[in-house]
Coordinates of C-alpha atoms and ligand atoms in Angstrom, one line a residue:
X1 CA 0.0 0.0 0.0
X2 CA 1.6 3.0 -1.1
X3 CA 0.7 6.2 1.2
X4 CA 0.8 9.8 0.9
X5 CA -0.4 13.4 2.8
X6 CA -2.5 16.3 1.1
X7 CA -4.2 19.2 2.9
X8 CA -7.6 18.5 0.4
X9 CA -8.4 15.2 -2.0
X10 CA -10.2 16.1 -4.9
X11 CA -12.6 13.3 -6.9
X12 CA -12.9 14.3 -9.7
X13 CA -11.8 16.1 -12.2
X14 CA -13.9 18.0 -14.5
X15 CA -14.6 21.9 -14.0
X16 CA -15.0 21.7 -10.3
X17 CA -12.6 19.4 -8.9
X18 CA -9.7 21.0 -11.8
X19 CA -11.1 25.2 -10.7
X20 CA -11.1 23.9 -6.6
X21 CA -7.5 22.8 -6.9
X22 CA -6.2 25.2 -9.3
X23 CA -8.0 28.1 -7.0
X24 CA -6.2 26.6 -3.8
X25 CA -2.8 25.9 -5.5
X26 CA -3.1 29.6 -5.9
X27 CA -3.3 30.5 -2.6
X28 CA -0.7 27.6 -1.4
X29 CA -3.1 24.9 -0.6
X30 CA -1.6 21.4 -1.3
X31 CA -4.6 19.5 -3.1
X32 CA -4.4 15.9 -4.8
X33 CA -6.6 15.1 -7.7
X34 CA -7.8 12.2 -8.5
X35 CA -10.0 10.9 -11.8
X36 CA -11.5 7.7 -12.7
X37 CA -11.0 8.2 -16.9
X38 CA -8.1 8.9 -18.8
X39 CA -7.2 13.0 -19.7
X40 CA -8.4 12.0 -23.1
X41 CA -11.9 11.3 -22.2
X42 CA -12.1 14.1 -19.7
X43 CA -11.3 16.6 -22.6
X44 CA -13.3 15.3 -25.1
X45 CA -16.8 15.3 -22.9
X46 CA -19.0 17.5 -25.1
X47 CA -21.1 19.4 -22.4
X48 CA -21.7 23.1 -21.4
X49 CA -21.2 26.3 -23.4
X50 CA -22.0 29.1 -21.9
X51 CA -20.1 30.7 -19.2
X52 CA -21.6 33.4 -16.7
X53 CA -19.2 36.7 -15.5
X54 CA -18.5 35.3 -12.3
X55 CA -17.4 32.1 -14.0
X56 CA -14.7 33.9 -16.5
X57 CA -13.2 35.9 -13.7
X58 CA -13.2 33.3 -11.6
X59 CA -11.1 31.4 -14.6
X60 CA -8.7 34.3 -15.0
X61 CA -8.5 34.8 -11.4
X62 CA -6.9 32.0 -10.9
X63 CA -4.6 32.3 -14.0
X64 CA -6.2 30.0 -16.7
X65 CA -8.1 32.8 -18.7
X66 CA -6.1 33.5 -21.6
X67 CA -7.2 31.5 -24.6
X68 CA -10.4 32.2 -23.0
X69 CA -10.2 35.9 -23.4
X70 CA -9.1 35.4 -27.0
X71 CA -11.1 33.0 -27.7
X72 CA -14.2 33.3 -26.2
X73 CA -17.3 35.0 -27.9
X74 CA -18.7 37.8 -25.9
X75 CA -22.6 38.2 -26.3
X76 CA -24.3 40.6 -25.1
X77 CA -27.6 39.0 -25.9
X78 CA -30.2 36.6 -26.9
X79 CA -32.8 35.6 -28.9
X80 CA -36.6 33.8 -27.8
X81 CA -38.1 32.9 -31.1
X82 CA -41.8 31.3 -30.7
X83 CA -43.5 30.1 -33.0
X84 CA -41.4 31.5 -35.5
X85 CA -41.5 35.0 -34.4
X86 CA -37.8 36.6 -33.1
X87 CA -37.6 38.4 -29.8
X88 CA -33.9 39.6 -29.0
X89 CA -32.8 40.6 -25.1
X90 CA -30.3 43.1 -25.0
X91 CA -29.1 41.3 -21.4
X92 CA -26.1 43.9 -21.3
X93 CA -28.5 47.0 -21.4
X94 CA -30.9 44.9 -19.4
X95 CA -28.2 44.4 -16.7
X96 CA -25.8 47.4 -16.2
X97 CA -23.5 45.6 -18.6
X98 CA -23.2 41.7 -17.4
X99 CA -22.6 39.4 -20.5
X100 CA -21.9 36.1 -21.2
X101 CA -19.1 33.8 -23.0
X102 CA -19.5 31.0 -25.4
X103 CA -17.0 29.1 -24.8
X104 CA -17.0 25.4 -24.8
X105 CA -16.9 23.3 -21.4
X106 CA -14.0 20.9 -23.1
X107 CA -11.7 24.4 -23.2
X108 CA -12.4 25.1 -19.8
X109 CA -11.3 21.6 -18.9
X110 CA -8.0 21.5 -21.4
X111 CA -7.1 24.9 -20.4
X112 CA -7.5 23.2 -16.5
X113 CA -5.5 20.3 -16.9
X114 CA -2.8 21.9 -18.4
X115 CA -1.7 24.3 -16.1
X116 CA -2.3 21.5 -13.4
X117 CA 0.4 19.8 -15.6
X118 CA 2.7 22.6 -16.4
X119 CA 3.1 23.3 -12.7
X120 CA 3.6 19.5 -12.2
X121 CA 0.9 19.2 -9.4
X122 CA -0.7 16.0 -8.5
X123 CA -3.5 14.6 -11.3
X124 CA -4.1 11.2 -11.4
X125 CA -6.0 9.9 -14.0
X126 CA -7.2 6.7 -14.2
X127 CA -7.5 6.4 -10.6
X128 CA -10.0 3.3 -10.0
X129 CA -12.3 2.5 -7.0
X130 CA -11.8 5.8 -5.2
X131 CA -13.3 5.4 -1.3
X132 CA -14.4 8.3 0.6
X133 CA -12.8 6.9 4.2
X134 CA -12.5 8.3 7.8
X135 CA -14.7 11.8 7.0
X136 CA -17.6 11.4 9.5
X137 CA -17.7 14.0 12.2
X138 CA -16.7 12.7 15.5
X139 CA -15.1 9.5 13.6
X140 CA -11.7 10.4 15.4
X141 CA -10.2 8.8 11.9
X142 CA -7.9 10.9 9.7
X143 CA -9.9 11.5 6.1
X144 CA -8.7 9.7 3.4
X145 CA -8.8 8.4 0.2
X146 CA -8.2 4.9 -0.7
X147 CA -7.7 4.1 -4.5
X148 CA -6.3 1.7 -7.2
X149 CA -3.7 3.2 -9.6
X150 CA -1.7 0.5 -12.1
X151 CA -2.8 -2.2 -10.3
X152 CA -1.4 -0.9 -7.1
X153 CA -3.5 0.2 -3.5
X154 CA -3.1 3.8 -2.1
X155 CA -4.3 5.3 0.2
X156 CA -4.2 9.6 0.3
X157 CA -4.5 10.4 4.3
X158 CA -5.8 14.5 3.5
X159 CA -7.6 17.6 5.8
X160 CA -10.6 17.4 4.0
X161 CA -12.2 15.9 0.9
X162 CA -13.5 17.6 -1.9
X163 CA -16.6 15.3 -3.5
X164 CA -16.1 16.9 -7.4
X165 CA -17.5 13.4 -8.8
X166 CA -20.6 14.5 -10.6
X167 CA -23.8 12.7 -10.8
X168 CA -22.7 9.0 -11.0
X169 CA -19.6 9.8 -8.5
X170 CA -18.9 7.7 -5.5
X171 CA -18.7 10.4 -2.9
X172 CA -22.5 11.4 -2.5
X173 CA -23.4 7.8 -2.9
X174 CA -20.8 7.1 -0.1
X175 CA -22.8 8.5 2.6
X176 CA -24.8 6.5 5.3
X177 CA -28.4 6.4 4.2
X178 CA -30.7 9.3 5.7
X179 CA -27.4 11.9 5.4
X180 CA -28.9 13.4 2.4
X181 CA -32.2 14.9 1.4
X182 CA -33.5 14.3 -1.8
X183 CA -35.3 16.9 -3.8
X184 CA -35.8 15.6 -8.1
X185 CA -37.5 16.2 -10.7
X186 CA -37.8 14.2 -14.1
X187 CA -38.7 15.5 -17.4
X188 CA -41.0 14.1 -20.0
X189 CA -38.6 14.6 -23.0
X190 CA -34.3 15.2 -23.6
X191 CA -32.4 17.2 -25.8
X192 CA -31.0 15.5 -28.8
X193 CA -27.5 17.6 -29.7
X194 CA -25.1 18.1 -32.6
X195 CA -21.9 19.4 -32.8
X196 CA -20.9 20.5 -36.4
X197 CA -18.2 22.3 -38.4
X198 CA -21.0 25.1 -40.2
X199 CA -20.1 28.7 -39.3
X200 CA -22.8 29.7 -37.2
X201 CA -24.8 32.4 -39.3
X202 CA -26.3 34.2 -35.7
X203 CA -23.9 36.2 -33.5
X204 CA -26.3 35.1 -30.5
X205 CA -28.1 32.1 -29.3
X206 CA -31.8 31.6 -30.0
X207 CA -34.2 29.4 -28.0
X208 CA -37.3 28.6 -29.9
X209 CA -40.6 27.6 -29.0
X210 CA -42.8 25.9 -32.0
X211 CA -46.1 23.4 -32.2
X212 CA -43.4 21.1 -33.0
X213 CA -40.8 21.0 -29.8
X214 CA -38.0 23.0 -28.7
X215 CA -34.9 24.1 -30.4
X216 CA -31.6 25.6 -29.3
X217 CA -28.9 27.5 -32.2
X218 CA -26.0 27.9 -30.0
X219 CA -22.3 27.8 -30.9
X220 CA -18.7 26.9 -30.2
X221 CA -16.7 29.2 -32.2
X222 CA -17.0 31.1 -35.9
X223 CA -16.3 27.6 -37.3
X224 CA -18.4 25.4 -35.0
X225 CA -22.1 25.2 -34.5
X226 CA -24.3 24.0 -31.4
X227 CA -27.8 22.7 -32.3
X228 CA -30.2 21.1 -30.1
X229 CA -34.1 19.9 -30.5
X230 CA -36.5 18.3 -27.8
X231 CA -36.7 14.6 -28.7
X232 CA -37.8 11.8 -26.2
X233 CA -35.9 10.9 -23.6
X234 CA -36.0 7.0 -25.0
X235 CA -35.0 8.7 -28.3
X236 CA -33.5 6.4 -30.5
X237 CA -30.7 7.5 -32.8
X238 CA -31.7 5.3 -35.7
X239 CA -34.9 7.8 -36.8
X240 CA -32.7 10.8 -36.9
X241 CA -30.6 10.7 -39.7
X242 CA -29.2 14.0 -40.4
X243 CA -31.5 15.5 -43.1
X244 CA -34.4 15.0 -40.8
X245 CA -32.6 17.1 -37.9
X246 CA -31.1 19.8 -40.0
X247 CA -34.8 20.1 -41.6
X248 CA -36.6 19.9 -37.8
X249 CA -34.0 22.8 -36.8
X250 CA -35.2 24.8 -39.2
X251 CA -38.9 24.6 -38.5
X252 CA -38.9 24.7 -35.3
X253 CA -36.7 28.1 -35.5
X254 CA -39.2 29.4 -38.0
X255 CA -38.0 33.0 -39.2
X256 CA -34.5 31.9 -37.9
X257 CA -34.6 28.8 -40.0
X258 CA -32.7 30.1 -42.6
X259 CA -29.5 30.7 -40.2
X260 CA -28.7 27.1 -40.1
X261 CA -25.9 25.9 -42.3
X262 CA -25.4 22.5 -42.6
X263 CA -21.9 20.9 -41.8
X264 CA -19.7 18.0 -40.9
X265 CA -21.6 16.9 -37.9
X266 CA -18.8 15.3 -35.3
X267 CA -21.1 14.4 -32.3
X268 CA -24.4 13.6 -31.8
X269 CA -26.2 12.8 -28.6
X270 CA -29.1 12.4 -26.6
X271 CA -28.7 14.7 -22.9
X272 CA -31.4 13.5 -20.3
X273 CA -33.7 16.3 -18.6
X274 CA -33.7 16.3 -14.6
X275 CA -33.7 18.7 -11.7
X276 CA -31.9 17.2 -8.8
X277 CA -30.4 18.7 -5.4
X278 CA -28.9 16.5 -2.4
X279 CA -28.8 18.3 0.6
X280 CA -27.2 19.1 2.9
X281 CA -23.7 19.4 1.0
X282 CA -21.1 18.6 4.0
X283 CA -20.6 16.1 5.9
X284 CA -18.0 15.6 8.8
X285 CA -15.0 16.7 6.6
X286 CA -16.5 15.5 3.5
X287 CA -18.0 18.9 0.8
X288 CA -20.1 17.8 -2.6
X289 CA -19.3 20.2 -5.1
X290 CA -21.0 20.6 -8.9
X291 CA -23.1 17.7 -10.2
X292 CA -22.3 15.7 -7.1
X293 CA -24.7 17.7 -5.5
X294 CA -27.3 19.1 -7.9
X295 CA -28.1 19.0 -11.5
X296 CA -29.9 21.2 -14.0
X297 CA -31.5 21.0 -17.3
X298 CA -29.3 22.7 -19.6
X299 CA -32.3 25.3 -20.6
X300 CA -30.7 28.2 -18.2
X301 CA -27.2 27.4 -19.2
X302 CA -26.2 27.2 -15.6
X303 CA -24.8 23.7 -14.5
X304 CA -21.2 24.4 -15.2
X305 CA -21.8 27.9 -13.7
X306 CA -23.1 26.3 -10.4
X307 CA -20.6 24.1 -10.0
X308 CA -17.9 27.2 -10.6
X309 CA -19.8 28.7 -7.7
X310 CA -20.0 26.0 -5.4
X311 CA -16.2 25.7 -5.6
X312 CA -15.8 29.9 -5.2
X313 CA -17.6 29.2 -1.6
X314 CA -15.8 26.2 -0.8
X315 CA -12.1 27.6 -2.1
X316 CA -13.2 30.6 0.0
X317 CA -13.9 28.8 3.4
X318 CA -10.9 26.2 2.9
X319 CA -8.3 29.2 2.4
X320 CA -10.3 30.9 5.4
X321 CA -9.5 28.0 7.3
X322 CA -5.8 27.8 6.4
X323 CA -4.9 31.4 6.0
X324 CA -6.7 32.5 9.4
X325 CA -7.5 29.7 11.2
X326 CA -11.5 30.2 11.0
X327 CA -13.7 27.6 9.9
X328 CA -16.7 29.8 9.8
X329 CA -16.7 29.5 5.7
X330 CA -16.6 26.0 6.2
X331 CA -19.8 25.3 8.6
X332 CA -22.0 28.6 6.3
X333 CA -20.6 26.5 2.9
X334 CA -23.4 23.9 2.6
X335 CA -25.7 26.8 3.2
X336 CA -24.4 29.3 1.2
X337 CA -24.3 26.9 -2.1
X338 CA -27.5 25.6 -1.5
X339 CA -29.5 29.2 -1.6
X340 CA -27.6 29.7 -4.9
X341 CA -28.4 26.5 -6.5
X342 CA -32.3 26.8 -5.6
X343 CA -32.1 30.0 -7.3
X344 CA -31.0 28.3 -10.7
X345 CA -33.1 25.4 -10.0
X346 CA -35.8 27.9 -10.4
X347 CA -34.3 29.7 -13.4
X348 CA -33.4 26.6 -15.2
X349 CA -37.0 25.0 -14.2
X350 CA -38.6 28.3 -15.7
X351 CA -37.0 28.4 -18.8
X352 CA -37.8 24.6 -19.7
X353 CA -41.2 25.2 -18.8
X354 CA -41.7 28.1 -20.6
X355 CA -40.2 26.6 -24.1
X356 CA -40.6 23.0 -24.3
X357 CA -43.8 21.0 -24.9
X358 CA -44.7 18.4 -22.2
X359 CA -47.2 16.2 -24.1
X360 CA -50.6 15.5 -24.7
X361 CA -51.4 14.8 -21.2
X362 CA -50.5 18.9 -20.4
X363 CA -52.3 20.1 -22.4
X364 CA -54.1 22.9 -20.3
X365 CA -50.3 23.7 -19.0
X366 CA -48.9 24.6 -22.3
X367 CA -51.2 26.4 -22.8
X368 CA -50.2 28.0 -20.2
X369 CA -46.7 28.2 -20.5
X370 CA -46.9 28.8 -23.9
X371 CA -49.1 32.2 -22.3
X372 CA -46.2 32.9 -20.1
X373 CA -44.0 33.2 -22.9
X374 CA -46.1 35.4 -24.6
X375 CA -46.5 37.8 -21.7
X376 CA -42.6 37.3 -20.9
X377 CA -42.1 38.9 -24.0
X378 CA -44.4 41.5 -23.9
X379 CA -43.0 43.0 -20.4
X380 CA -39.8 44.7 -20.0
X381 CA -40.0 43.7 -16.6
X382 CA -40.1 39.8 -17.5
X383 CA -37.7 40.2 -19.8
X384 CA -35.6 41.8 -17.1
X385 CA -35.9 39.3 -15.2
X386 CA -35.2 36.9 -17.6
X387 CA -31.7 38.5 -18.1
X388 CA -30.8 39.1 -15.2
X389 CA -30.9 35.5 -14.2
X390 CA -29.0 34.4 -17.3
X391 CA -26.5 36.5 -17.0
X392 CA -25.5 35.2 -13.3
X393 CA -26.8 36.4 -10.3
X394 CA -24.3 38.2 -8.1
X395 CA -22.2 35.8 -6.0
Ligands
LIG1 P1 -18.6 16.5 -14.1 O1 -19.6 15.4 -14.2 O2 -18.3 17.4 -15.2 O3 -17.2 15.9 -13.6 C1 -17.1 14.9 -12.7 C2 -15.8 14.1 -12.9 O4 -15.6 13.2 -11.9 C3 -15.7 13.4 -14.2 O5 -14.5 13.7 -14.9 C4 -15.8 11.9 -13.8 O6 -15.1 11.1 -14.7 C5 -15.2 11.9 -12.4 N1 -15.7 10.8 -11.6 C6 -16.9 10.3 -11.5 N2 -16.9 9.3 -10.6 C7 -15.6 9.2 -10.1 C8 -15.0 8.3 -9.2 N3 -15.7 7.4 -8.6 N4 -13.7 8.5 -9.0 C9 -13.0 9.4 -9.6 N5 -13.5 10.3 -10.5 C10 -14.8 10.2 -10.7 N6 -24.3 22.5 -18.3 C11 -24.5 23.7 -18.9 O7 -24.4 24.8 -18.2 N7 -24.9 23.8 -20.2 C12 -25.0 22.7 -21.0 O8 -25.3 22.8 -22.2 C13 -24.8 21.4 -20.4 N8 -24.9 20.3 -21.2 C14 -24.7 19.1 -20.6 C15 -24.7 17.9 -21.4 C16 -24.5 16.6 -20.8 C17 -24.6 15.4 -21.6 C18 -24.3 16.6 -19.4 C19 -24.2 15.2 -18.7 C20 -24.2 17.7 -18.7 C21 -24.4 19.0 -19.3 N9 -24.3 20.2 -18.5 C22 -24.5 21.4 -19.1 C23 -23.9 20.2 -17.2 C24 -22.4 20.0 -17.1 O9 -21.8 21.0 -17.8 C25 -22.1 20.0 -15.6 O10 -22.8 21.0 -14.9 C26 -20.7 20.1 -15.3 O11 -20.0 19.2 -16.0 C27 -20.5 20.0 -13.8 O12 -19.1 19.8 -13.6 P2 -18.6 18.9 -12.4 O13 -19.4 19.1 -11.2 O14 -17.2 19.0 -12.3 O15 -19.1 17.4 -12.8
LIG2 C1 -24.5 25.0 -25.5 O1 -24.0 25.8 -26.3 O2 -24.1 23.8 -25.4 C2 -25.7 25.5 -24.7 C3 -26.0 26.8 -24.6 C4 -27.1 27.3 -23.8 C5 -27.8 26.3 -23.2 C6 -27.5 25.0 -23.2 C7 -26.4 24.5 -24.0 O3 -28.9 26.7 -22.4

């Protein structure tokens, strides 16, 4: 059994566990990573796209927002097309100025990982059956880590563990039954995505609403387009050749149709629909973090963000607790997040509502929502406070 000493072990490492240990290394805070998949698969996870203002400072706070700043496409706005019609929000003049970035969620990860490598700090990939061990309050153990690396057992003996594992991770699901309280919610349809190399012909992203089902024109870069449609969640690939989703795009965009160029497509997927949040998010010396904790549909464009803000509060009360001694950050963290994430719970919940179909069986509540949408778009204040949510609340 090969041993080692951290002050914080990290599972996990997409955007939360990789921003919590880059954030900390900043401020002198030893931290071990440690990943179940290789760096390749890591990278190539096709997810999020849109970053909130808190998230890109946060990024070049802690040194890794360079190709960001060059590369990332600043938008000012956004576009609600129903039933064909197009509505744009100017969000920056709705806001005092907030904007957001496009900027893909496998950048924010590459950029991540390589300054974790270029300052030779401790990544492991590949690490296999990480357990969560000696975190309970009042266990009188030592936290730690135990995990499987080429075939050999360690153990990392740390201060605290960071649960950065995402949905399927093994830190939430490590916890003795009745820790956690379960709040979820289910969908009646997904999102069927492509990734393709046609130039986006909109500067912004438009959500649509149509008789037909939702669509979403987003984007990765000038080159790079981001197109989604409501499908069913038991969607199989088979009836979607590519002519029929190119042509759905464009009717369910209506007067936008015309914007979508066709392209190489290089990924195409089927992303599930749910609302989920565990509470409370510590335990002993054990903190979830990101989709270990909570997932939203992607609708509001805010589960990479949430997860960037969990690990603000959490790098904030661990360098509190270093730095000054004060473990105040640490006992308000669980609370902190949590009155966050309910807010983009209900953001993200609003938005799917508002522009998705749910089926025969709601009828009277499309209706309805379809009604919302109608009056959101006929109210500055709505609209307002559309924006003002998609932009980021303040941290
Ligand atoms: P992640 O799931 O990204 O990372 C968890 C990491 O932990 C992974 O690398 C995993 O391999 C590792 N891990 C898991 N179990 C482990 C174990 N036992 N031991 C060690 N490591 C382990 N959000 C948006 O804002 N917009 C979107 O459009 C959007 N689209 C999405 C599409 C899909 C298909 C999915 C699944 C999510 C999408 N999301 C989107 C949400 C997504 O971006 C997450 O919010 C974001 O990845 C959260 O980051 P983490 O909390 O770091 O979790
Ligand atoms: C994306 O570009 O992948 C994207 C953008 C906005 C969303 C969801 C996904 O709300």
């Amino acid at each position: 059994m090969a041993r080692q000493r951290t002050q914080v072990g990290i599972v996990g490492a997409g955007p939360a566990g990789l921003v919590l240990a880059q954030r900390l290394a900043r401020h002198g805070i030893e931290a071990v990573v440690l990943e179940r998949r290789d760096r390749a698969y890591v990278e190539g996870r096709i997810r999020a796209g849109v970053l909130e203002q808190h998230t890109v400072d946060l990024l070049g706070e802690i040194g890794v927002g360079g190709r960001l700043a060059r590369e990332g496409l600043v938008h000012d706005g956004v576009e609600i097309c129903l039933d064909g019609r197009r509505t744009r929000l100017d969000m920056s003049a709705m806001t005092g100025g907030k904007k957001v970035t496009v900027y893909g969620q496998t950048e924010v990860t590459k950029d991540l990982i390589a300054a974790r490598l270029a300052q030779d700090l401790p990544l492991v990939f590949e690490a296999e059956e990480v357990t969560p061990l000696g975190y309970a309050e009042g266990s009188g153990e030592t936290p730690r880590l135990a995990y499987r690396k080429d075939g050999e057992d360690h153990e990392l003996a740390c201060d605290f563990i960071a649960g950065c594992d995402g949905f399927h991770g093994v830190c939430r699901a490590s916890l003795p039954a009745g820790a956690l309280t379960f709040y979820e919610r289910t969908y009646p349809f997904a999102w069927l995505g492509i990734l393709a190399k046609a130039p986006p012909a909109s500067d912004e992203l438009i959500y649509a609403r149509s008789p037909r089902g939702f669509a979403l024109y987003s984007m990765r870069s000038p080159e790079v387009s981001r197109l989604y449609i409501q499908c069913r969640p038991d969607e199989d690939l088979e009836e979607w050749p590519l002519p029929r989703i190119w042509e759905e795009l464009r009717l369910r965009l209506g007067d936008a149709g015309h914007l979508v160029q066709e392209g190489e497509v290089t990924d195409v997927g089927v992303t599930p629909m749910r609302s989920f949040v565990a509470e409370p998010m510590r335990h002993g010396r054990l903190f979830l973090a990101g989709d270990a904790a909570h997932i939203v549909p992607p609708t509001g464009a805010k589960g990479l963000n949430l997860a960037v803000a969990d690990v603000r509060y959490l790098s904030d009360a661990l360098i509190e607790h270093y730095k000054e001694g004060s473990d105040a950050g640490l006992a308000a963290y669980s609370e902190r997040a949590i009155a966050r994430i309910w807010k983009a719970q209900r953001f993200s919940w609003w938005m799917t509502s508002m522009l998705h179909n749910f089926g025969p069986d709601q009828a009277f509540e499309d209706r309805v929502r379809q009604a919302e949408l109608e009056y959101v778009l006929s109210s500055e204040a709505a609209l307002t406070t559309l924006a003002e949510n998609y932009v980021g609340l303040p941290i």
